[in-house]
Amino acid sequence: MLRAYVLIALWQARPGLAGYDVADAVTFCFVTQAFIGPMQLFGGGLSLPERIRSGDVALDLVRPASLQLWTLAEDIGRAAYLFAVRGLPPMLLGAAVFGIVVPADPGRWAAFLAGFAIAVVVSFGWRYLIALSVCWLLDDRGVAVLSMVLTTFFSGLLVPLNLFPGWFGDLVTALPWAAMVQMPADLYLGKAPVPQTLAVQVFWAAVLLGAGALGTRAVRHKVVIQGG
Amino acid sequence: MIELDRAGRSFKVKREVVHAVRDLSLTVAAGEFVGCLGPNGAGKSTTIKMLCGILTPTSGTVRVAGLDPSRRRTALARRLGVVFGQRTTLWWDLPLVDSFELIRHLYKVDRATFRSRLGELTETLDLGAFLRTPVRQLSLGQRMRGDLAAALLHAPDVLVLDEPTIGLDVVSKAGIRDFLRRVNAERGTTVLLTTHDLGDIERLCRRVVLIGHGSLAFDGTLEELMATAPGQSSIEEVVTRLYTAGAQ
Amino acid sequence: MVRTYFLLAWTWTRAAAAYPGSFVLMVALGFVAAALDVAVVLIIFANTTALAGFSREEVLLLYGAAGLSFSLCDTFVSNLDRVSQHIKSGTFDTFLIRPVGAWIQLTTDRFNATRVGRVLQAAIVLGYAIAALGIGWERGWMIPVMVATGVVIFAALWTLAAALQFVLTDAPEVTNAFTYGSNQLTQYPLAVYARDLVKGVTYVLPLAFVNWQPGLYVLGRDDPFGTPEAMRFLGPAAALVLALPAALAWRQGIRHYRSTGS
């Protein structure tokens, strides 16, 4: 909400900046706001770190289902719920107060929803890795803060990534966090080529889930060796 | 030392008024050792919390050491020691001795007095082995001894204990009882404790108070309590009768 | 009272310092987090030379002043927001049996010295802005007054939010949004916001006095919303007007405490 005013002021000073007009900038603001709940952009949302610390994770590891897929299923369920409860209200508020852009083209909606779904998986992949790190690091608070800072800044949640100047801008769009917020928001606004964007998102989802799978194996090994 | 005059405390629960304590009148003189019995939910804890100033009574008056607890809470705290059996009043993450050091500052106990008292308490409660251990790592028995020491470091006039022996093993219970008796006898500290353990009552309390449904159901000596039900030989049976009679 | 505060704070700091690695890491992370926060301002000004008529250095002055007040409160007062947690778990009782006010005990509860990273960042930003704008004593005297005013206003907000938790024990996030939201609002010149919002934070919740009104005096500028010059000096009065109900609300909160933890 406050962010919207700052962005409006910026676009009033520089109309057409980064290929957005004022309405696009405001829309970006409210659409990304709606992502916070479902993607848990401030971190957390997984019960895994608590279970690792208490040792309950040993029970999870002996279940026949994969720990990672199990957690993912849980997270997607919650994301759907949070999108409805926490995601839609700010969008509706934004629409009421500022009048946000609503795409009429069903193709764009399809692209956005696909991008949003993949973004939830990317965000899960990242948070899962952070959760696993509790196994090796004593201080999970520090990691949680670091994760929150990286995610909010490099995902485009604080300022759209296309405002980042020069090589820094190129760098941040190439990082996995861009696939969480910037890319689905651009799909919503119709400012990004659909197949390429979805491909990059899928790539990051695959990389993070792959790393998570490796991490799960290492945890299983560690738990077995230490006897829980 | 403790005076309750038609004290009451009610709570609003879903638009209904529930009287946790009503019209409770009770006077405890300096140096007494009073045990407070009552079934679960009878209002014992609520009464204790009114005495400490944690809860403000909704009717009647409460005086402890001449002060109104809810209005003069911090002034009263200097003259009152409180122990909750269910929960520690110590700083969970700090070593025991750090908690004591903090209490020394909070209660403004001078260093020499503090040192001699802590030495004495360490000896009588046998704290020496775990003074440097964080409170969260202590066993229940150790923690309770730590809590007792903390409640007495400032040499309070009144000691109030809410179920101090709950969950303790036989040896720990005996140790705590022995210690409480000594505090009462040697220092003349007024002691009020609530309990479900009738052994506490038998071994410690000259006077017994029974609270049922938020008001006073019995007040007298242990012998008088036994006399309410002639023919019953054990205190368990007598108290069971009183509890079930109150429920009808 | 001040001595008791620092004693309690120091005890917690010492306990935390038993793990020096994690302590240093948290200070560093706090600093990095704060640096990225100010990076947002810099990125915006990489795209424009003025935001709602204010230059980069002017915005940084307002940002730094509010940031310093807020981060000081975040370090020294914000532990109050755990009050609902204490009420729910029943540990709040133990704060009430000590001969020291519950407010002091709560603000120092698990005192977290690692938050000084943020204080440092805000001080650096403010220092840079003062130097870059070449502000002298004739107007700069207002800066310490402004920071102190901000501290009182934020502390009062936190106290109000905490007092509210005695009633709304299930909604600590709501009260959190209130305090952190206020910080976000004061990071930019109020000129970027809508007129009604600015009226609200001037006359209802006096956030405009944290840095905006006194900041306009320091910068020697007129209010784009046209408030009279005298408003620049009303900060301390506004802070007291807010602190009083906050203190009363806190007292009422404690008197209505129901101690249902056990």
mmCIF file of N, CA, C and O in Angstrom, chain B residues 55-124:
data_model
loop_
_atom_site.group_PDB
_atom_site.id
_atom_site.type_symbol
_atom_site.label_atom_id
_atom_site.label_comp_id
_atom_site.label_asym_id
_atom_site.label_seq_id
_atom_site.Cartn_x
_atom_site.Cartn_y
_atom_site.Cartn_z
ATOM 1 N N LEU B 55 -3.761 -10.536 39.795
ATOM 2 C CA LEU B 55 -5.155 -10.300 39.424
ATOM 3 C C LEU B 55 -5.747 -9.228 40.332
ATOM 4 O O LEU B 55 -5.493 -9.220 41.539
ATOM 5 N N THR B 56 -6.527 -8.341 39.744
ATOM 6 C CA THR B 56 -7.217 -7.328 40.522
ATOM 7 C C THR B 56 -8.565 -7.895 40.949
ATOM 8 O O THR B 56 -9.315 -8.358 40.103
ATOM 9 N N PRO B 57 -8.893 -7.869 42.251
ATOM 10 C CA PRO B 57 -10.192 -8.409 42.660
ATOM 11 C C PRO B 57 -11.323 -7.568 42.075
ATOM 12 O O PRO B 57 -11.185 -6.354 41.923
ATOM 13 N N THR B 58 -12.436 -8.222 41.740
ATOM 14 C CA THR B 58 -13.571 -7.473 41.201
ATOM 15 C C THR B 58 -14.522 -7.044 42.311
ATOM 16 O O THR B 58 -15.403 -6.227 42.086
ATOM 17 N N SER B 59 -14.365 -7.631 43.519
ATOM 18 C CA SER B 59 -15.153 -7.144 44.652
ATOM 19 C C SER B 59 -14.385 -7.411 45.943
ATOM 20 O O SER B 59 -13.467 -8.236 45.974
ATOM 21 N N GLY B 60 -14.763 -6.726 47.023
ATOM 22 C CA GLY B 60 -14.110 -6.934 48.312
ATOM 23 C C GLY B 60 -12.714 -6.328 48.356
ATOM 24 O O GLY B 60 -12.287 -5.652 47.428
ATOM 25 N N THR B 61 -12.025 -6.572 49.466
ATOM 26 C CA THR B 61 -10.676 -6.014 49.588
ATOM 27 C C THR B 61 -9.674 -7.109 49.950
ATOM 28 O O THR B 61 -10.013 -8.115 50.565
ATOM 29 N N VAL B 62 -8.452 -6.869 49.541
ATOM 30 C CA VAL B 62 -7.344 -7.766 49.838
ATOM 31 C C VAL B 62 -6.226 -6.924 50.434
ATOM 32 O O VAL B 62 -5.941 -5.830 49.959
ATOM 33 N N ARG B 63 -5.622 -7.385 51.522
ATOM 34 C CA ARG B 63 -4.458 -6.713 52.104
ATOM 35 C C ARG B 63 -3.392 -7.757 52.384
ATOM 36 O O ARG B 63 -3.678 -8.783 53.010
ATOM 37 N N VAL B 64 -2.194 -7.481 51.949
ATOM 38 C CA VAL B 64 -1.083 -8.349 52.299
ATOM 39 C C VAL B 64 0.009 -7.464 52.871
ATOM 40 O O VAL B 64 0.377 -6.464 52.241
ATOM 41 N N ALA B 65 0.469 -7.781 54.043
ATOM 42 C CA ALA B 65 1.459 -6.963 54.747
ATOM 43 C C ALA B 65 0.997 -5.509 54.799
ATOM 44 O O ALA B 65 1.795 -4.580 54.668
ATOM 45 N N GLY B 66 -0.302 -5.306 54.912
ATOM 46 C CA GLY B 66 -0.848 -3.964 55.027
ATOM 47 C C GLY B 66 -1.014 -3.231 53.709
ATOM 48 O O GLY B 66 -1.446 -2.079 53.696
ATOM 49 N N LEU B 67 -0.678 -3.882 52.587
ATOM 50 C CA LEU B 67 -0.751 -3.203 51.293
ATOM 51 C C LEU B 67 -1.858 -3.805 50.428
ATOM 52 O O LEU B 67 -2.174 -4.985 50.542
ATOM 53 N N ASP B 68 -2.418 -2.969 49.544
ATOM 54 C CA ASP B 68 -3.371 -3.463 48.560
ATOM 55 C C ASP B 68 -2.557 -4.008 47.378
ATOM 56 O O ASP B 68 -1.919 -3.241 46.665
ATOM 57 N N PRO B 69 -2.559 -5.318 47.169
ATOM 58 C CA PRO B 69 -1.641 -5.911 46.193
ATOM 59 C C PRO B 69 -1.761 -5.343 44.786
ATOM 60 O O PRO B 69 -0.748 -5.078 44.139
ATOM 61 N N SER B 70 -2.988 -5.129 44.293
ATOM 62 C CA SER B 70 -3.083 -4.719 42.895
ATOM 63 C C SER B 70 -2.660 -3.271 42.697
ATOM 64 O O SER B 70 -2.222 -2.900 41.617
ATOM 65 N N ARG B 71 -2.768 -2.461 43.748
ATOM 66 C CA ARG B 71 -2.366 -1.058 43.589
ATOM 67 C C ARG B 71 -0.908 -0.831 43.960
ATOM 68 O O ARG B 71 -0.249 0.048 43.416
ATOM 69 N N ARG B 72 -0.410 -1.599 44.920
ATOM 70 C CA ARG B 72 0.969 -1.392 45.371
ATOM 71 C C ARG B 72 1.805 -2.622 45.052
ATOM 72 O O ARG B 72 2.557 -3.111 45.879
ATOM 73 N N ARG B 73 1.616 -3.137 43.811
ATOM 74 C CA ARG B 73 2.214 -4.412 43.462
ATOM 75 C C ARG B 73 3.727 -4.457 43.673
ATOM 76 O O ARG B 73 4.262 -5.363 44.302
ATOM 77 N N THR B 74 4.419 -3.443 43.143
ATOM 78 C CA THR B 74 5.872 -3.515 43.212
ATOM 79 C C THR B 74 6.383 -3.297 44.642
ATOM 80 O O THR B 74 7.392 -3.876 45.026
ATOM 81 N N ALA B 75 5.664 -2.480 45.417
ATOM 82 C CA ALA B 75 6.089 -2.285 46.812
ATOM 83 C C ALA B 75 5.892 -3.580 47.601
ATOM 84 O O ALA B 75 6.738 -3.967 48.415
ATOM 85 N N LEU B 76 4.777 -4.252 47.328
ATOM 86 C CA LEU B 76 4.496 -5.500 48.020
ATOM 87 C C LEU B 76 5.517 -6.581 47.657
ATOM 88 O O LEU B 76 5.922 -7.374 48.511
ATOM 89 N N ALA B 77 5.940 -6.563 46.384
ATOM 90 C CA ALA B 77 6.843 -7.611 45.901
ATOM 91 C C ALA B 77 8.091 -7.741 46.771
ATOM 92 O O ALA B 77 8.627 -8.827 46.948
ATOM 93 N N ARG B 78 8.559 -6.617 47.344
ATOM 94 C CA ARG B 78 9.745 -6.666 48.195
ATOM 95 C C ARG B 78 9.520 -7.433 49.492
ATOM 96 O O ARG B 78 10.461 -7.852 50.140
ATOM 97 N N ARG B 79 8.255 -7.558 49.892
ATOM 98 C CA ARG B 79 7.966 -8.205 51.167
ATOM 99 C C ARG B 79 7.343 -9.575 50.984
ATOM 100 O O ARG B 79 6.928 -10.213 51.944
ATOM 101 N N LEU B 80 7.257 -9.998 49.721
ATOM 102 C CA LEU B 80 6.527 -11.214 49.404
ATOM 103 C C LEU B 80 7.416 -12.145 48.577
ATOM 104 O O LEU B 80 8.094 -11.708 47.657
ATOM 105 N N GLY B 81 7.422 -13.419 48.939
ATOM 106 C CA GLY B 81 8.077 -14.422 48.107
ATOM 107 C C GLY B 81 7.012 -15.291 47.474
ATOM 108 O O GLY B 81 6.052 -15.659 48.135
ATOM 109 N N VAL B 82 7.161 -15.569 46.170
ATOM 110 C CA VAL B 82 6.131 -16.334 45.476
ATOM 111 C C VAL B 82 6.769 -17.511 44.755
ATOM 112 O O VAL B 82 7.803 -17.361 44.103
ATOM 113 N N VAL B 83 6.150 -18.680 44.874
ATOM 114 C CA VAL B 83 6.622 -19.856 44.141
ATOM 115 C C VAL B 83 5.422 -20.496 43.455
ATOM 116 O O VAL B 83 4.402 -20.749 44.091
ATOM 117 N N PHE B 84 5.556 -20.698 42.137
ATOM 118 C CA PHE B 84 4.537 -21.442 41.400
ATOM 119 C C PHE B 84 5.089 -22.823 41.078
ATOM 120 O O PHE B 84 6.113 -22.936 40.409
ATOM 121 N N GLY B 85 4.417 -23.852 41.554
ATOM 122 C CA GLY B 85 4.914 -25.195 41.294
ATOM 123 C C GLY B 85 4.869 -25.562 39.822
ATOM 124 O O GLY B 85 5.716 -26.280 39.313
ATOM 125 N N GLN B 86 3.871 -25.019 39.123
ATOM 126 C CA GLN B 86 3.680 -25.390 37.721
ATOM 127 C C GLN B 86 4.638 -24.658 36.793
ATOM 128 O O GLN B 86 4.773 -25.021 35.640
ATOM 129 N N ARG B 87 5.262 -23.609 37.315
ATOM 130 C CA ARG B 87 5.993 -22.755 36.386
ATOM 131 C C ARG B 87 7.089 -22.039 37.162
ATOM 132 O O ARG B 87 6.872 -21.609 38.285
ATOM 133 N N THR B 88 8.247 -21.924 36.534
ATOM 134 C CA THR B 88 9.344 -21.286 37.248
ATOM 135 C C THR B 88 9.227 -19.768 37.171
ATOM 136 O O THR B 88 8.704 -19.225 36.195
ATOM 137 N N THR B 89 9.711 -19.084 38.197
ATOM 138 C CA THR B 89 9.787 -17.626 38.127
ATOM 139 C C THR B 89 11.210 -17.203 37.793
ATOM 140 O O THR B 89 11.512 -16.024 37.766
ATOM 141 N N LEU B 90 12.070 -18.186 37.548
ATOM 142 C CA LEU B 90 13.460 -17.884 37.211
ATOM 143 C C LEU B 90 13.574 -17.582 35.721
ATOM 144 O O LEU B 90 12.670 -17.867 34.950
ATOM 145 N N TRP B 91 14.708 -17.049 35.326
ATOM 146 C CA TRP B 91 14.932 -16.736 33.918
ATOM 147 C C TRP B 91 15.382 -18.010 33.211
ATOM 148 O O TRP B 91 16.473 -18.530 33.454
ATOM 149 N N TRP B 92 14.539 -18.491 32.355
ATOM 150 C CA TRP B 92 14.656 -19.794 31.718
ATOM 151 C C TRP B 92 16.020 -20.049 31.076
ATOM 152 O O TRP B 92 16.582 -21.134 31.200
ATOM 153 N N ASP B 93 16.552 -19.071 30.376
ATOM 154 C CA ASP B 93 17.780 -19.310 29.603
ATOM 155 C C ASP B 93 19.048 -18.959 30.362
ATOM 156 O O ASP B 93 20.140 -19.131 29.844
ATOM 157 N N LEU B 94 18.913 -18.434 31.562
ATOM 158 C CA LEU B 94 20.107 -17.990 32.282
ATOM 159 C C LEU B 94 20.522 -19.039 33.311
ATOM 160 O O LEU B 94 19.687 -19.763 33.850
ATOM 161 N N PRO B 95 21.829 -19.107 33.594
ATOM 162 C CA PRO B 95 22.277 -19.968 34.680
ATOM 163 C C PRO B 95 21.614 -19.536 35.995
ATOM 164 O O PRO B 95 21.329 -18.352 36.189
ATOM 165 N N LEU B 96 21.406 -20.505 36.869
ATOM 166 C CA LEU B 96 20.717 -20.247 38.130
ATOM 167 C C LEU B 96 21.332 -19.071 38.893
ATOM 168 O O LEU B 96 20.629 -18.189 39.388
ATOM 169 N N VAL B 97 22.645 -19.056 38.935
ATOM 170 C CA VAL B 97 23.314 -18.035 39.744
ATOM 171 C C VAL B 97 23.095 -16.637 39.160
ATOM 172 O O VAL B 97 23.014 -15.646 39.885
ATOM 173 N N ASP B 98 22.942 -16.555 37.821
ATOM 174 C CA ASP B 98 22.640 -15.259 37.188
ATOM 175 C C ASP B 98 21.246 -14.786 37.589
ATOM 176 O O ASP B 98 21.017 -13.590 37.811
ATOM 177 N N SER B 99 20.324 -15.725 37.666
ATOM 178 C CA SER B 99 18.976 -15.379 38.122
ATOM 179 C C SER B 99 19.047 -14.790 39.527
ATOM 180 O O SER B 99 18.421 -13.777 39.824
ATOM 181 N N PHE B 100 19.825 -15.432 40.394
ATOM 182 C CA PHE B 100 19.949 -14.948 41.771
ATOM 183 C C PHE B 100 20.578 -13.557 41.809
ATOM 184 O O PHE B 100 20.150 -12.687 42.565
ATOM 185 N N GLU B 101 21.584 -13.370 40.975
ATOM 186 C CA GLU B 101 22.273 -12.083 40.930
ATOM 187 C C GLU B 101 21.299 -10.980 40.484
ATOM 188 O O GLU B 101 21.283 -9.880 41.034
ATOM 189 N N LEU B 102 20.468 -11.321 39.494
ATOM 190 C CA LEU B 102 19.465 -10.364 39.027
ATOM 191 C C LEU B 102 18.489 -10.026 40.148
ATOM 192 O O LEU B 102 18.143 -8.861 40.355
ATOM 193 N N ILE B 103 18.067 -11.058 40.862
ATOM 194 C CA ILE B 103 17.120 -10.838 41.950
ATOM 195 C C ILE B 103 17.740 -9.944 43.015
ATOM 196 O O ILE B 103 17.083 -9.051 43.556
ATOM 197 N N ARG B 104 19.018 -10.133 43.255
ATOM 198 C CA ARG B 104 19.705 -9.284 44.217
ATOM 199 C C ARG B 104 19.556 -7.808 43.827
ATOM 200 O O ARG B 104 19.249 -6.960 44.672
ATOM 201 N N HIS B 105 19.742 -7.520 42.523
ATOM 202 C CA HIS B 105 19.624 -6.128 42.067
ATOM 203 C C HIS B 105 18.179 -5.655 42.088
ATOM 204 O O HIS B 105 17.889 -4.544 42.529
ATOM 205 N N LEU B 106 17.277 -6.497 41.598
ATOM 206 C CA LEU B 106 15.874 -6.079 41.506
ATOM 207 C C LEU B 106 15.303 -5.778 42.887
ATOM 208 O O LEU B 106 14.533 -4.847 43.063
ATOM 209 N N TYR B 107 15.699 -6.594 43.866
ATOM 210 C CA TYR B 107 15.154 -6.415 45.208
ATOM 211 C C TYR B 107 16.061 -5.553 46.078
ATOM 212 O O TYR B 107 15.814 -5.387 47.256
ATOM 213 N N LYS B 108 17.162 -5.059 45.477
ATOM 214 C CA LYS B 108 18.096 -4.183 46.176
ATOM 215 C C LYS B 108 18.579 -4.805 47.499
ATOM 216 O O LYS B 108 18.483 -4.197 48.573
ATOM 217 N N VAL B 109 19.081 -6.013 47.408
ATOM 218 C CA VAL B 109 19.680 -6.671 48.567
ATOM 219 C C VAL B 109 21.168 -6.332 48.540
ATOM 220 O O VAL B 109 21.795 -6.447 47.492
ATOM 221 N N ASP B 110 21.721 -5.871 49.656
ATOM 222 C CA ASP B 110 23.131 -5.497 49.580
ATOM 223 C C ASP B 110 24.010 -6.745 49.511
ATOM 224 O O ASP B 110 23.619 -7.837 49.883
ATOM 225 N N ARG B 111 25.214 -6.527 48.977
ATOM 226 C CA ARG B 111 26.052 -7.637 48.560
ATOM 227 C C ARG B 111 26.386 -8.597 49.710
ATOM 228 O O ARG B 111 26.322 -9.818 49.539
ATOM 229 N N ALA B 112 26.719 -8.042 50.870
ATOM 230 C CA ALA B 112 27.136 -8.902 51.988
ATOM 231 C C ALA B 112 25.972 -9.772 52.471
ATOM 232 O O ALA B 112 26.115 -10.992 52.645
ATOM 233 N N THR B 113 24.814 -9.133 52.637
ATOM 234 C CA THR B 113 23.630 -9.879 53.055
ATOM 235 C C THR B 113 23.313 -10.967 52.041
ATOM 236 O O THR B 113 23.009 -12.109 52.390
ATOM 237 N N PHE B 114 23.368 -10.557 50.766
ATOM 238 C CA PHE B 114 23.072 -11.496 49.684
ATOM 239 C C PHE B 114 23.998 -12.703 49.774
ATOM 240 O O PHE B 114 23.556 -13.848 49.710
ATOM 241 N N ARG B 115 25.290 -12.435 49.955
ATOM 242 C CA ARG B 115 26.248 -13.533 49.957
ATOM 243 C C ARG B 115 25.978 -14.503 51.107
ATOM 244 O O ARG B 115 25.994 -15.713 50.922
ATOM 245 N N SER B 116 25.694 -13.950 52.277
ATOM 246 C CA SER B 116 25.485 -14.860 53.410
ATOM 247 C C SER B 116 24.179 -15.645 53.227
ATOM 248 O O SER B 116 24.126 -16.841 53.493
ATOM 249 N N ARG B 117 23.138 -14.969 52.714
ATOM 250 C CA ARG B 117 21.872 -15.678 52.508
ATOM 251 C C ARG B 117 22.005 -16.748 51.443
ATOM 252 O O ARG B 117 21.501 -17.859 51.597
ATOM 253 N N LEU B 118 22.700 -16.380 50.339
ATOM 254 C CA LEU B 118 22.840 -17.356 49.262
ATOM 255 C C LEU B 118 23.634 -18.560 49.760
ATOM 256 O O LEU B 118 23.300 -19.709 49.457
ATOM 257 N N GLY B 119 24.683 -18.291 50.569
ATOM 258 C CA GLY B 119 25.473 -19.391 51.113
ATOM 259 C C GLY B 119 24.610 -20.323 51.947
ATOM 260 O O GLY B 119 24.654 -21.546 51.797
ATOM 261 N N GLU B 120 23.796 -19.697 52.778
ATOM 262 C CA GLU B 120 22.914 -20.461 53.649
ATOM 263 C C GLU B 120 21.914 -21.300 52.830
ATOM 264 O O GLU B 120 21.737 -22.501 53.061
ATOM 265 N N LEU B 121 21.283 -20.632 51.851
ATOM 266 C CA LEU B 121 20.288 -21.326 51.029
ATOM 267 C C LEU B 121 20.933 -22.423 50.188
ATOM 268 O O LEU B 121 20.372 -23.498 50.010
ATOM 269 N N THR B 122 22.130 -22.144 49.662
ATOM 270 C CA THR B 122 22.833 -23.135 48.855
ATOM 271 C C THR B 122 23.082 -24.391 49.680
ATOM 272 O O THR B 122 22.941 -25.513 49.201
ATOM 273 N N GLU B 123 23.407 -24.143 50.953
ATOM 274 C CA GLU B 123 23.693 -25.288 51.813
ATOM 275 C C GLU B 123 22.418 -26.052 52.167
ATOM 276 O O GLU B 123 22.324 -27.264 51.963
ATOM 277 N N THR B 124 21.404 -25.328 52.658
ATOM 278 C CA THR B 124 20.208 -26.039 53.114
ATOM 279 C C THR B 124 19.439 -26.667 51.959
ATOM 280 O O THR B 124 18.797 -27.700 52.126
#
